[in-house]
Amino acid sequence: MPRTSYFKFIRYDFLSILVVLCTPYLVPCTLYLVLFVPSTSLFAQQINLPLNRQWGLNLERLIQQDSAHKTNFHTNFKPYVENNFFDLATYNHENENLENKTPSGSPPGLFMRKLRWENLVIVNDTSEKFHLTLDPLFNFEFGKDLKSANNQLLYQNTRGILIRGDIGKKFSFESSFYENQATFVNYIDQFNNTYNVIPGQGRWKPFKSDGYDFAMASGYISYSPNRHFNAQFGSGKNFVGDGYRSLLLSDNAFNYPYVRITSSFGRLQYTNLYAVLMNLGAAYGYNTPNYTNPNAEILYQRKAANFQVLSWNVNKRIELGLFQAMIWQATDSMNRQHLNFYYFNPVIYTDMLRYGLNNTNNILLGYTLKVNVTKSSVLYGQYMLDDYSDIAGSVNNRNGYQLGLKMFDLFHIRNLHFQAEYNQVRPYAYTSDNAEQSYTHYNQSLADPLGANFKEFISFLDYRLGDFFVELKFNYAIIGADSSGKNFGSNIFKSDNTAYYGANSTNNQQGQGVKTILMYNDFRVGYLVNPATNLNIIVGILNRVESVASNKNTTDYIYIGIRTSLTNVYYDF
């Protein structure tokens, strides 16, 4: 393999990101413009729909029941681009709120419209060449852990802003920013202090005596020259699959810079995603060459990644997907990135054929399946392959799979939805010989938050009546955890060369290590105030029990909050 560096040295600043991510797209983008712009009709918006499970429930139901779009709409890559299906104004929770009137039957006033249905600020150009909305974002939550000895009042104080806009018929953009101060229950405290990040929300600094101060920004520019093609450049998260978890690529970790190019031609959709990921020192310890000074600022160690997803709607019932990911070799001890030209190769599975699964560059393969059993029920699944051996117990036998079921309007009750999902991942999956090449970003897994060496069952029951909603979630997981100094394959930040039974061992089993049982129950009741930002009021109770041998760590957290919910945050680990 040629070792010529594509760039000898790349600084991690805005200009460098532009150079690294945009350079390889000048030729393909030009070809797309030449081939497609003159001959096709255009849509007005290219905004991404929110990547949030609660917000998307009704949208999934509409997609499932709309047979006219079954062969042209693809669900295995998210976030969805708005012009591919329903736009926000048409969707808007099936216009249920937009039909509301005052008791007199007259249209609602400005205050009621802004509170209940509309964006806070809307700017429309009279020539329809410019459209912009601005909304506040917030999460004001208070609660108590009834099992905590100090009986402390816990809180989250989040304030932010969201700007969305369209320029003409081809360009759209979005930008958001969150500023947070928070205190957490004990098990999240432990995670924060072990990995130096808040789950899915980035690094933190101390706030007062026991709190955390952290911020998160995201945004992108979206360009669609025609209905077949969309290109995005920004910073954010992506998700592959139809489940609650993804064993291939999820929105579990922090935002990352990316370029995403999607081509859609009827039953086929092809997505290329190029990203810049980060290793932080906390996950790996300070005894590596890059982290020699524990008193110094943690070094941001870059690693490039590329992902390809091919989706094929075989018919109105079956959607198949192919997936490939490659984490390229991280920077050296001088923080220099060495990128081969093949990093920009857009053809799925050719990297696997060139480098193989067991390479310095960490390659992951995957397959997705979705079956529309009826208009109200869906079966879905994934298969993940990180490495392969024909010996069942080999340390190199690394795979995982997912099986799931979604049922909408259960028992013919409108807006009563059920979901059940099973995930299983073998020991040492997502790891690499070089620990810094693991399938991770910002000290978190790019896939399931449990890492590897686990079995997990998740179920949801959701019901909505008017603007009121109820959600019941149940998680049960069996984890083969690592113990002090022993790598049983759960911690994906460790090198597989340190496997407990040896780097070439053949007696590894699912669940080996310290048997840990995790049960997580969350029951919440809420009221939807404004669907434009998913502004809602919630009251809930969370019970989490982590059992290791005869020891139990129990959390009983009761909470109340008012929030705008447009992203997923995973605390169920």
Coordinates of C-alpha atoms in Angstrom, one line a residue:
M1 CA 0.0 0.0 0.0
P2 CA 1.5 3.4 -0.9
R3 CA 2.2 5.5 2.1
T4 CA 2.4 8.9 0.4
S5 CA 0.7 11.5 2.6
Y6 CA -2.1 13.4 1.0
F7 CA -1.4 16.2 3.4
K8 CA 1.8 16.3 5.4
F9 CA 0.4 18.4 8.1
I10 CA -3.1 19.6 8.8
R11 CA -4.0 22.0 11.6
Y12 CA -7.5 21.5 13.1
D13 CA -9.0 24.9 12.3
F14 CA -11.8 26.1 10.1
L15 CA -9.7 26.7 7.0
S16 CA -8.1 23.2 7.3
I17 CA -11.5 21.6 7.7
L18 CA -12.7 23.3 4.5
V19 CA -9.6 22.2 2.6
V20 CA -9.7 18.5 3.8
L21 CA -13.4 18.0 3.4
C22 CA -14.3 20.1 0.3
T23 CA -11.3 19.5 -2.0
P24 CA -12.3 16.1 -3.2
Y25 CA -15.8 17.2 -4.1
L26 CA -14.9 19.9 -6.6
V27 CA -14.9 17.4 -9.5
P28 CA -18.0 15.3 -8.6
C29 CA -20.0 18.4 -7.6
T30 CA -19.2 20.0 -10.9
L31 CA -20.3 16.9 -12.8
Y32 CA -23.6 16.8 -10.9
L33 CA -24.3 20.4 -11.7
V34 CA -23.5 19.9 -15.4
L35 CA -25.6 16.8 -15.7
F36 CA -28.6 17.5 -13.6
V37 CA -29.3 21.2 -13.0
P38 CA -30.6 22.2 -16.4
S39 CA -33.2 19.4 -16.8
T40 CA -35.1 18.9 -13.5
S41 CA -37.6 20.7 -11.3
L42 CA -36.5 22.0 -8.0
F43 CA -37.8 21.9 -4.5
A44 CA -37.9 24.9 -2.1
Q45 CA -36.3 23.4 1.0
Q46 CA -33.3 21.2 1.9
I47 CA -33.5 21.5 5.7
N48 CA -32.8 18.3 7.7
L49 CA -35.7 17.1 9.8
P50 CA -34.9 16.9 13.6
L51 CA -33.0 13.8 14.6
N52 CA -35.2 13.1 17.7
R53 CA -37.1 10.0 18.4
Q54 CA -40.1 11.6 20.0
W55 CA -40.4 14.2 17.3
G56 CA -40.2 11.6 14.5
L57 CA -42.7 9.1 15.8
N58 CA -45.7 10.5 13.9
L59 CA -43.6 11.1 10.8
E60 CA -42.6 7.4 10.8
R61 CA -46.2 6.5 11.1
L62 CA -47.1 8.7 8.1
I63 CA -44.2 7.2 6.1
Q64 CA -45.4 3.7 6.9
Q65 CA -49.0 4.4 5.8
D66 CA -48.2 6.5 2.7
S67 CA -48.0 3.8 0.0
A68 CA -47.3 6.3 -2.7
H69 CA -43.8 7.0 -1.4
K70 CA -42.8 3.5 -0.3
T71 CA -40.5 2.8 -3.2
N72 CA -39.0 6.3 -3.4
F73 CA -38.4 7.1 0.2
H74 CA -35.5 5.6 2.1
T75 CA -35.5 5.4 5.9
N76 CA -32.1 3.9 6.8
F77 CA -30.1 7.1 6.8
K78 CA -31.0 10.0 9.1
P79 CA -31.5 12.9 9.4
Y80 CA -34.0 13.0 6.6
V81 CA -33.8 15.9 4.1
E82 CA -37.1 17.8 4.2
N83 CA -37.7 17.9 0.4
N84 CA -37.6 14.1 0.2
F85 CA -41.0 13.7 1.8
F86 CA -43.2 15.9 3.9
D87 CA -42.1 19.5 4.5
L88 CA -42.4 20.9 8.0
A89 CA -45.5 22.9 7.3
T90 CA -47.3 20.0 5.7
Y91 CA -46.2 17.6 8.4
N92 CA -46.5 19.6 11.6
H93 CA -48.0 16.7 13.4
E94 CA -50.6 16.1 10.7
N95 CA -51.8 19.7 11.0
E96 CA -53.7 18.7 14.2
N97 CA -52.7 21.9 15.9
L98 CA -53.1 24.1 12.9
E99 CA -56.8 23.3 12.7
N100 CA -57.4 24.7 16.2
K101 CA -59.5 27.8 16.5
T102 CA -60.5 30.0 19.4
P103 CA -63.9 29.3 21.1
S104 CA -65.6 31.9 18.9
G105 CA -64.3 30.1 15.7
S106 CA -62.1 33.0 14.7
P107 CA -58.4 32.5 13.8
P108 CA -56.1 32.6 16.8
G109 CA -54.2 35.7 17.7
L110 CA -50.5 36.4 17.2
F111 CA -49.5 35.4 20.8
M112 CA -51.4 32.1 20.6
R113 CA -50.0 31.3 17.2
K114 CA -46.4 31.9 18.3
L115 CA -46.9 29.9 21.5
R116 CA -48.7 26.9 20.1
W117 CA -47.9 26.5 16.4
E118 CA -45.5 28.8 14.7
N119 CA -41.8 29.7 14.9
L120 CA -41.0 32.7 17.1
V121 CA -39.6 34.8 14.3
I122 CA -40.4 34.3 10.6
V123 CA -38.8 36.3 7.8
N124 CA -40.2 35.9 4.3
D125 CA -39.0 37.7 1.2
T126 CA -41.9 38.8 -0.9
S127 CA -40.2 37.4 -4.0
E128 CA -39.9 34.0 -2.2
K129 CA -36.1 34.1 -2.6
F130 CA -35.4 34.1 1.1
H131 CA -37.0 32.5 4.1
L132 CA -35.7 32.4 7.7
T133 CA -37.0 31.3 11.1
L134 CA -35.5 31.9 14.5
D135 CA -36.5 30.0 17.7
P136 CA -35.2 29.9 21.3
L137 CA -34.0 26.5 22.6
F138 CA -34.0 25.5 26.2
N139 CA -34.3 22.7 28.7
F140 CA -35.2 23.7 32.3
E141 CA -35.3 20.5 34.3
F142 CA -35.3 19.9 38.0
G143 CA -35.3 16.6 39.9
K144 CA -34.1 14.5 42.8
D145 CA -32.4 11.2 43.1
L146 CA -34.3 9.5 46.0
K147 CA -31.5 7.0 46.5
S148 CA -28.8 9.7 46.9
A149 CA -27.5 10.2 50.3
N150 CA -27.1 14.0 50.0
N151 CA -30.8 14.6 48.9
Q152 CA -29.5 17.2 46.4
L153 CA -31.8 19.1 44.0
L154 CA -30.5 18.3 40.5
Y155 CA -31.1 20.6 37.6
Q156 CA -30.3 21.3 33.9
N157 CA -30.3 24.9 32.7
T158 CA -30.0 25.0 28.9
R159 CA -30.4 28.1 26.8
G160 CA -29.9 28.3 23.1
I161 CA -31.0 29.5 19.7
L162 CA -32.0 27.8 16.4
I163 CA -31.8 29.5 13.0
R164 CA -33.2 27.9 9.9
G165 CA -33.3 29.4 6.4
D166 CA -33.7 29.0 2.7
I167 CA -32.0 31.0 0.0
G168 CA -33.8 30.6 -3.2
K169 CA -34.8 27.1 -4.2
K170 CA -31.4 25.4 -3.9
F171 CA -29.8 26.4 -0.7
S172 CA -30.8 25.9 2.9
F173 CA -29.0 26.4 6.2
E174 CA -29.3 25.7 9.9
S175 CA -27.3 26.8 12.9
S176 CA -27.9 26.1 16.6
F177 CA -26.1 26.7 19.8
Y178 CA -26.7 25.4 23.4
E179 CA -25.1 26.8 26.6
N180 CA -25.6 24.5 29.6
Q181 CA -25.1 24.3 33.3
A182 CA -26.2 21.1 35.0
T183 CA -25.9 18.6 37.9
F184 CA -26.4 14.9 37.3
V185 CA -27.2 11.7 39.1
N186 CA -24.3 9.6 40.4
Y187 CA -23.8 7.2 37.5
I188 CA -23.7 10.1 34.9
D189 CA -21.3 11.9 37.3
Q190 CA -19.0 8.9 37.1
F191 CA -19.2 8.8 33.3
N192 CA -18.5 12.5 33.1
N193 CA -15.4 12.3 35.3
T194 CA -14.1 9.1 33.7
Y195 CA -14.3 10.3 30.1
N196 CA -14.2 14.1 30.5
V197 CA -17.3 14.6 28.4
I198 CA -21.1 14.9 29.0
P199 CA -22.9 12.0 27.1
G200 CA -23.3 13.2 23.5
Q201 CA -22.7 16.9 24.4
G202 CA -19.0 17.4 24.5
R203 CA -16.4 18.5 27.0
W204 CA -17.1 20.3 30.2
K205 CA -15.6 22.5 32.8
P206 CA -16.5 22.7 36.5
F207 CA -19.4 24.9 37.5
K208 CA -19.6 25.9 41.2
S209 CA -18.8 23.1 43.6
D210 CA -20.6 20.1 41.9
G211 CA -21.9 21.2 38.5
Y212 CA -20.8 21.1 34.9
D213 CA -20.6 23.9 32.4
F214 CA -20.7 22.8 28.7
A215 CA -21.7 24.1 25.3
M216 CA -22.7 22.5 22.0
A217 CA -22.9 24.1 18.5
S218 CA -24.0 22.6 15.2
G219 CA -24.9 23.7 11.8
Y220 CA -24.8 23.0 8.1
I221 CA -25.3 24.3 4.6
S222 CA -27.5 22.1 2.4
Y223 CA -27.6 22.4 -1.4
S224 CA -29.9 20.5 -3.8
P225 CA -29.5 21.4 -7.5
N226 CA -32.3 19.0 -8.2
R227 CA -34.5 16.3 -6.7
H228 CA -31.8 13.6 -7.2
F229 CA -28.9 15.2 -5.4
N230 CA -28.2 16.8 -2.0
A231 CA -24.8 18.0 -0.7
Q232 CA -24.2 19.2 2.9
F233 CA -21.3 20.6 4.7
G234 CA -21.4 21.2 8.4
S235 CA -21.0 19.9 11.9
G236 CA -23.5 17.5 13.5
K237 CA -24.6 13.9 13.9
N238 CA -25.8 11.2 11.6
F239 CA -27.6 7.8 12.1
V240 CA -27.8 4.6 10.0
G241 CA -30.7 2.2 10.5
D242 CA -34.3 2.1 11.5
G243 CA -33.9 1.3 15.2
Y244 CA -33.5 3.1 18.5
R245 CA -29.9 2.0 18.6
S246 CA -27.5 1.6 15.6
L247 CA -24.7 -0.9 15.6
L248 CA -23.3 0.9 12.5
L249 CA -23.4 4.7 13.0
S250 CA -25.5 6.4 15.7
D251 CA -25.9 9.9 17.1
N252 CA -24.5 8.7 20.5
A253 CA -21.3 10.7 20.3
F254 CA -20.6 14.4 20.1
N255 CA -20.9 16.5 16.9
Y256 CA -18.2 16.2 14.2
P257 CA -17.4 18.1 11.0
Y258 CA -18.7 16.3 7.9
V259 CA -19.5 16.5 4.2
R260 CA -22.5 14.4 3.2
I261 CA -23.4 13.7 -0.4
T262 CA -26.7 11.9 -1.2
S263 CA -27.8 10.7 -4.6
S264 CA -31.4 9.4 -5.0
F265 CA -32.7 7.7 -8.1
G266 CA -36.1 6.1 -7.4
R267 CA -35.5 2.9 -5.6
L268 CA -31.8 3.5 -5.0
Q269 CA -30.2 6.0 -2.7
Y270 CA -26.4 6.3 -2.2
T271 CA -24.8 8.4 0.6
N272 CA -21.1 9.3 1.0
L273 CA -20.2 10.8 4.4
Y274 CA -16.7 12.1 5.2
A275 CA -15.9 13.2 8.7
V276 CA -13.1 14.4 11.0
L277 CA -13.2 12.6 14.4
M278 CA -11.4 13.3 17.6
N279 CA -9.6 11.3 20.3
L280 CA -9.4 12.9 23.7
G281 CA -6.9 11.7 26.3
A282 CA -9.2 10.7 29.1
A283 CA -10.4 7.5 27.4
Y284 CA -6.9 6.2 26.8
G285 CA -5.0 7.4 29.9
Y286 CA -2.1 9.8 30.0
N287 CA 0.6 7.3 29.6
T288 CA 0.6 7.3 25.8
P289 CA 3.1 9.5 23.9
N290 CA 0.5 12.2 23.2
Y291 CA -0.6 12.5 26.8
T292 CA 2.6 12.7 28.8
N293 CA 1.6 15.7 31.0
P294 CA -1.5 15.2 33.1
N295 CA -1.5 18.9 34.0
A296 CA -1.6 20.0 30.4
E297 CA -4.6 20.6 28.2
I298 CA -5.8 17.4 26.6
L299 CA -4.5 17.1 23.0
Y300 CA -7.1 16.8 20.3
Q301 CA -5.9 13.9 18.2
R302 CA -7.6 13.8 14.8
K303 CA -8.7 10.7 12.8
A304 CA -10.4 10.8 9.5
A305 CA -13.4 8.7 8.7
N306 CA -15.5 7.9 5.7
F307 CA -18.8 6.1 5.5
Q308 CA -20.9 4.8 2.5
V309 CA -24.5 3.7 2.7
L310 CA -26.4 2.1 -0.3
S311 CA -30.1 1.7 0.1
W312 CA -32.3 -0.3 -2.2
N313 CA -36.1 -0.4 -2.0
V314 CA -36.7 -3.8 -3.6
N315 CA -40.5 -3.1 -3.5
K316 CA -43.0 -1.4 -1.3
R317 CA -42.3 -3.9 1.5
I318 CA -38.6 -4.5 1.6
E319 CA -35.7 -2.0 2.0
L320 CA -32.1 -3.4 1.9
G321 CA -29.0 -1.5 2.9
L322 CA -25.2 -1.9 2.6
F323 CA -22.8 -0.1 4.8
Q324 CA -19.0 0.5 5.0
A325 CA -17.0 2.6 7.4
M326 CA -13.3 3.2 7.7
I327 CA -11.5 5.0 10.5
W328 CA -8.2 6.1 9.0
Q329 CA -4.9 6.0 10.9
A330 CA -4.9 8.6 13.6
T331 CA -2.2 11.3 13.8
D332 CA 1.3 10.4 14.8
S333 CA 3.1 11.4 18.0
M334 CA 3.6 14.9 16.5
N335 CA -0.1 15.2 15.8
R336 CA 0.4 15.0 12.0
Q337 CA -2.3 13.4 9.9
H338 CA -1.3 11.1 7.0
L339 CA -4.1 10.7 4.6
N340 CA -3.9 8.5 1.5
F341 CA -5.8 9.6 -1.6
Y342 CA -7.9 6.5 -1.2
Y343 CA -9.6 8.2 1.7
F344 CA -11.7 10.0 -0.8
N345 CA -12.7 6.8 -2.7
P346 CA -16.6 7.0 -2.9
V347 CA -17.3 3.4 -3.9
I348 CA -18.7 1.1 -1.2
Y349 CA -16.8 -2.0 -0.2
T350 CA -13.7 -1.2 -2.4
D351 CA -11.8 -0.1 0.7
M352 CA -12.5 -3.4 2.3
L353 CA -11.3 -5.3 -0.7
R354 CA -8.1 -3.2 -0.8
Y355 CA -7.2 -3.2 2.9
G356 CA -9.1 -6.1 4.4
L357 CA -10.9 -6.1 7.7
N358 CA -7.8 -6.6 9.9
N359 CA -5.8 -3.5 8.9
T360 CA -4.3 -0.4 10.5
N361 CA -7.3 1.4 9.2
N362 CA -10.3 0.2 11.2
I363 CA -12.9 -1.0 8.7
L364 CA -16.5 -1.9 9.6
L365 CA -19.1 -3.5 7.3
G366 CA -22.8 -3.7 7.8
Y367 CA -26.2 -4.7 6.4
T368 CA -29.6 -3.3 7.1
L369 CA -33.1 -4.7 6.4
K370 CA -36.5 -3.3 6.8
V371 CA -39.7 -5.2 6.0
N372 CA -43.1 -3.4 6.0
V373 CA -45.3 -6.3 7.2
T374 CA -48.5 -4.2 7.2
K375 CA -49.4 -0.6 7.1
S376 CA -49.0 -0.5 10.8
S377 CA -46.1 -2.8 11.5
V378 CA -42.4 -2.9 10.6
L379 CA -39.7 -5.5 11.1
Y380 CA -36.1 -4.2 11.0
G381 CA -32.6 -5.4 11.6
Q382 CA -28.8 -4.9 11.2
Y383 CA -25.8 -7.0 11.0
M384 CA -22.3 -5.6 11.9
L385 CA -19.0 -7.2 10.9
D386 CA -15.8 -5.7 12.3
D387 CA -13.6 -8.7 11.8
Y388 CA -14.0 -12.4 10.9
S389 CA -12.6 -15.8 11.8
D390 CA -14.0 -19.2 11.1
I391 CA -13.2 -20.1 14.7
A392 CA -16.2 -19.3 16.8
G393 CA -14.2 -18.3 19.9
S394 CA -11.5 -16.3 18.1
V395 CA -10.7 -12.9 19.4
N396 CA -11.1 -11.8 15.7
N397 CA -14.6 -13.0 15.5
R398 CA -16.3 -9.7 16.0
N399 CA -19.8 -9.1 14.9
G400 CA -23.2 -7.9 16.2
Y401 CA -26.8 -7.9 15.1
Q402 CA -30.1 -6.1 15.8
L403 CA -33.7 -7.3 15.5
G404 CA -36.6 -4.9 16.0
L405 CA -40.3 -4.5 15.7
K406 CA -42.4 -1.3 15.4
M407 CA -46.2 -1.2 15.6
F408 CA -48.2 1.9 14.9
D409 CA -51.8 2.5 16.1
L410 CA -51.6 -0.7 18.2
F411 CA -55.0 -2.5 18.6
H412 CA -56.3 0.1 16.1
I413 CA -55.9 2.8 18.7
R414 CA -54.8 6.0 17.0
N415 CA -51.3 7.2 18.1
L416 CA -50.6 4.2 20.3
H417 CA -47.2 2.9 19.2
F418 CA -45.0 0.0 20.4
Q419 CA -41.3 -0.7 19.7
A420 CA -39.2 -3.6 20.8
E421 CA -35.5 -4.1 19.9
Y422 CA -32.7 -6.6 20.7
N423 CA -29.0 -5.8 20.2
Q424 CA -26.0 -8.1 20.7
V425 CA -22.3 -7.4 20.1
R426 CA -19.4 -9.7 20.6
P427 CA -16.3 -9.0 22.7
Y428 CA -13.6 -6.7 21.2
A429 CA -15.9 -5.4 18.4
Y430 CA -15.1 -1.8 17.3
T431 CA -11.6 -2.0 18.7
S432 CA -8.2 -2.0 16.9
D433 CA -4.6 -3.0 17.5
N434 CA -3.9 0.7 17.9
A435 CA -6.3 1.8 20.6
E436 CA -6.6 5.2 19.1
Q437 CA -8.1 3.7 16.0
S438 CA -11.2 2.5 17.8
Y439 CA -14.6 3.2 16.4
T440 CA -15.1 6.2 18.6
H441 CA -15.3 10.0 18.7
Y442 CA -14.9 12.4 21.6
N443 CA -14.5 9.5 24.1
Q444 CA -17.8 7.8 23.1
S445 CA -18.8 5.0 20.9
L446 CA -20.0 5.8 17.4
A447 CA -22.5 3.0 17.7
D448 CA -24.2 1.6 20.8
P449 CA -23.4 3.4 24.1
L450 CA -22.8 0.1 25.8
G451 CA -19.6 -0.5 23.7
A452 CA -19.2 -4.2 23.1
N453 CA -19.6 -7.6 24.7
F454 CA -23.3 -7.1 25.6
K455 CA -26.9 -8.3 25.0
E456 CA -29.5 -5.6 25.2
F457 CA -33.3 -5.5 25.0
I458 CA -35.2 -2.2 24.7
S459 CA -38.9 -1.5 24.5
F460 CA -41.1 1.6 24.2
L461 CA -44.8 2.2 24.6
D462 CA -45.9 5.6 23.4
Y463 CA -49.4 7.1 23.3
R464 CA -50.6 10.5 22.3
L465 CA -54.1 12.0 22.9
G466 CA -54.4 15.4 21.5
D467 CA -51.5 17.3 22.9
F468 CA -50.9 15.0 25.8
F469 CA -48.4 12.2 25.5
V470 CA -47.2 9.3 27.6
E471 CA -43.9 7.3 27.1
L472 CA -42.8 4.2 28.9
K473 CA -39.3 2.8 28.2
F474 CA -37.7 -0.4 29.5
N475 CA -34.1 -1.4 29.0
Y476 CA -32.5 -4.7 30.1
A477 CA -28.9 -5.5 29.3
I478 CA -26.3 -8.1 30.3
I479 CA -22.8 -6.9 29.9
G480 CA -19.5 -8.8 30.2
A481 CA -17.6 -5.9 31.9
D482 CA -13.9 -5.5 32.2
S483 CA -12.3 -5.6 35.6
S484 CA -9.2 -3.9 36.9
G485 CA -6.3 -4.6 34.5
K486 CA -8.3 -7.3 32.6
N487 CA -9.6 -6.6 29.1
F488 CA -12.6 -8.9 28.5
G489 CA -13.7 -7.0 25.4
S490 CA -16.3 -4.5 26.7
N491 CA -14.2 -1.3 26.7
I492 CA -13.8 -0.4 23.1
F493 CA -11.0 2.1 23.9
K494 CA -8.6 -0.7 24.7
S495 CA -6.3 -2.3 22.2
D496 CA -7.3 -5.8 21.2
N497 CA -3.7 -6.8 21.7
T498 CA -4.4 -6.7 25.5
A499 CA -7.2 -9.3 25.2
Y500 CA -7.5 -11.2 28.5
Y501 CA -6.9 -14.6 26.9
G502 CA -4.3 -13.3 24.4
A503 CA -4.2 -11.4 21.2
N504 CA -4.7 -14.6 19.1
S505 CA -6.9 -16.5 21.6
T506 CA -9.7 -18.8 20.4
N507 CA -11.7 -19.3 23.6
N508 CA -13.6 -16.1 23.9
Q509 CA -17.3 -16.2 24.6
Q510 CA -20.2 -13.8 24.5
G511 CA -20.6 -12.2 27.9
Q512 CA -17.2 -13.2 29.3
G513 CA -15.9 -11.1 32.1
V514 CA -17.7 -9.5 35.1
K515 CA -21.4 -10.2 34.6
T516 CA -23.2 -6.9 34.9
I517 CA -27.0 -6.6 34.7
L518 CA -28.5 -3.2 33.8
M519 CA -32.2 -2.4 34.1
Y520 CA -33.4 1.0 33.1
N521 CA -37.1 2.2 33.4
D522 CA -38.3 5.6 32.4
F523 CA -41.9 6.7 32.6
R524 CA -42.9 10.2 31.6
V525 CA -46.1 12.2 31.0
G526 CA -46.0 15.3 28.9
Y527 CA -47.9 18.0 27.1
L528 CA -46.9 19.2 23.6
V529 CA -47.0 23.0 23.5
N530 CA -45.5 23.8 20.1
P531 CA -44.6 21.2 17.4
A532 CA -42.4 23.7 15.5
T533 CA -39.6 23.1 18.1
N534 CA -41.2 20.2 19.9
L535 CA -41.7 22.4 23.0
N536 CA -43.1 20.3 25.7
I537 CA -43.7 20.0 29.4
I538 CA -42.8 16.7 31.1
V539 CA -43.0 15.0 34.5
G540 CA -41.3 11.6 34.9
I541 CA -39.6 9.1 37.1
L542 CA -36.5 7.1 36.2
N543 CA -35.4 3.9 37.8
R544 CA -31.9 2.4 37.0
V545 CA -30.4 -0.6 38.7
E546 CA -26.9 -1.8 37.9
S547 CA -26.1 -5.2 39.5
V548 CA -22.6 -6.7 39.8
A549 CA -22.6 -9.9 41.8
S550 CA -24.4 -9.0 45.1
N551 CA -23.8 -5.3 44.8
K552 CA -26.5 -3.0 43.4
N553 CA -26.2 0.6 42.4
T554 CA -29.7 2.1 42.3
T555 CA -31.0 5.4 40.9
D556 CA -34.6 6.6 41.5
Y557 CA -34.8 10.0 39.8
I558 CA -38.0 12.1 39.7
Y559 CA -38.0 15.1 37.5
I560 CA -40.1 17.9 35.9
G561 CA -39.1 20.0 33.0
I562 CA -40.0 22.3 30.1
R563 CA -37.9 21.9 27.0
T564 CA -37.5 22.0 23.3
S565 CA -36.6 18.5 22.1
L566 CA -34.9 18.4 18.7
T567 CA -32.0 16.1 19.4
N568 CA -31.5 12.7 21.1
V569 CA -29.5 12.5 24.3
Y570 CA -28.7 9.0 25.6
Y571 CA -28.5 8.5 29.4
D572 CA -29.8 4.9 29.3
F573 CA -26.5 3.1 29.8

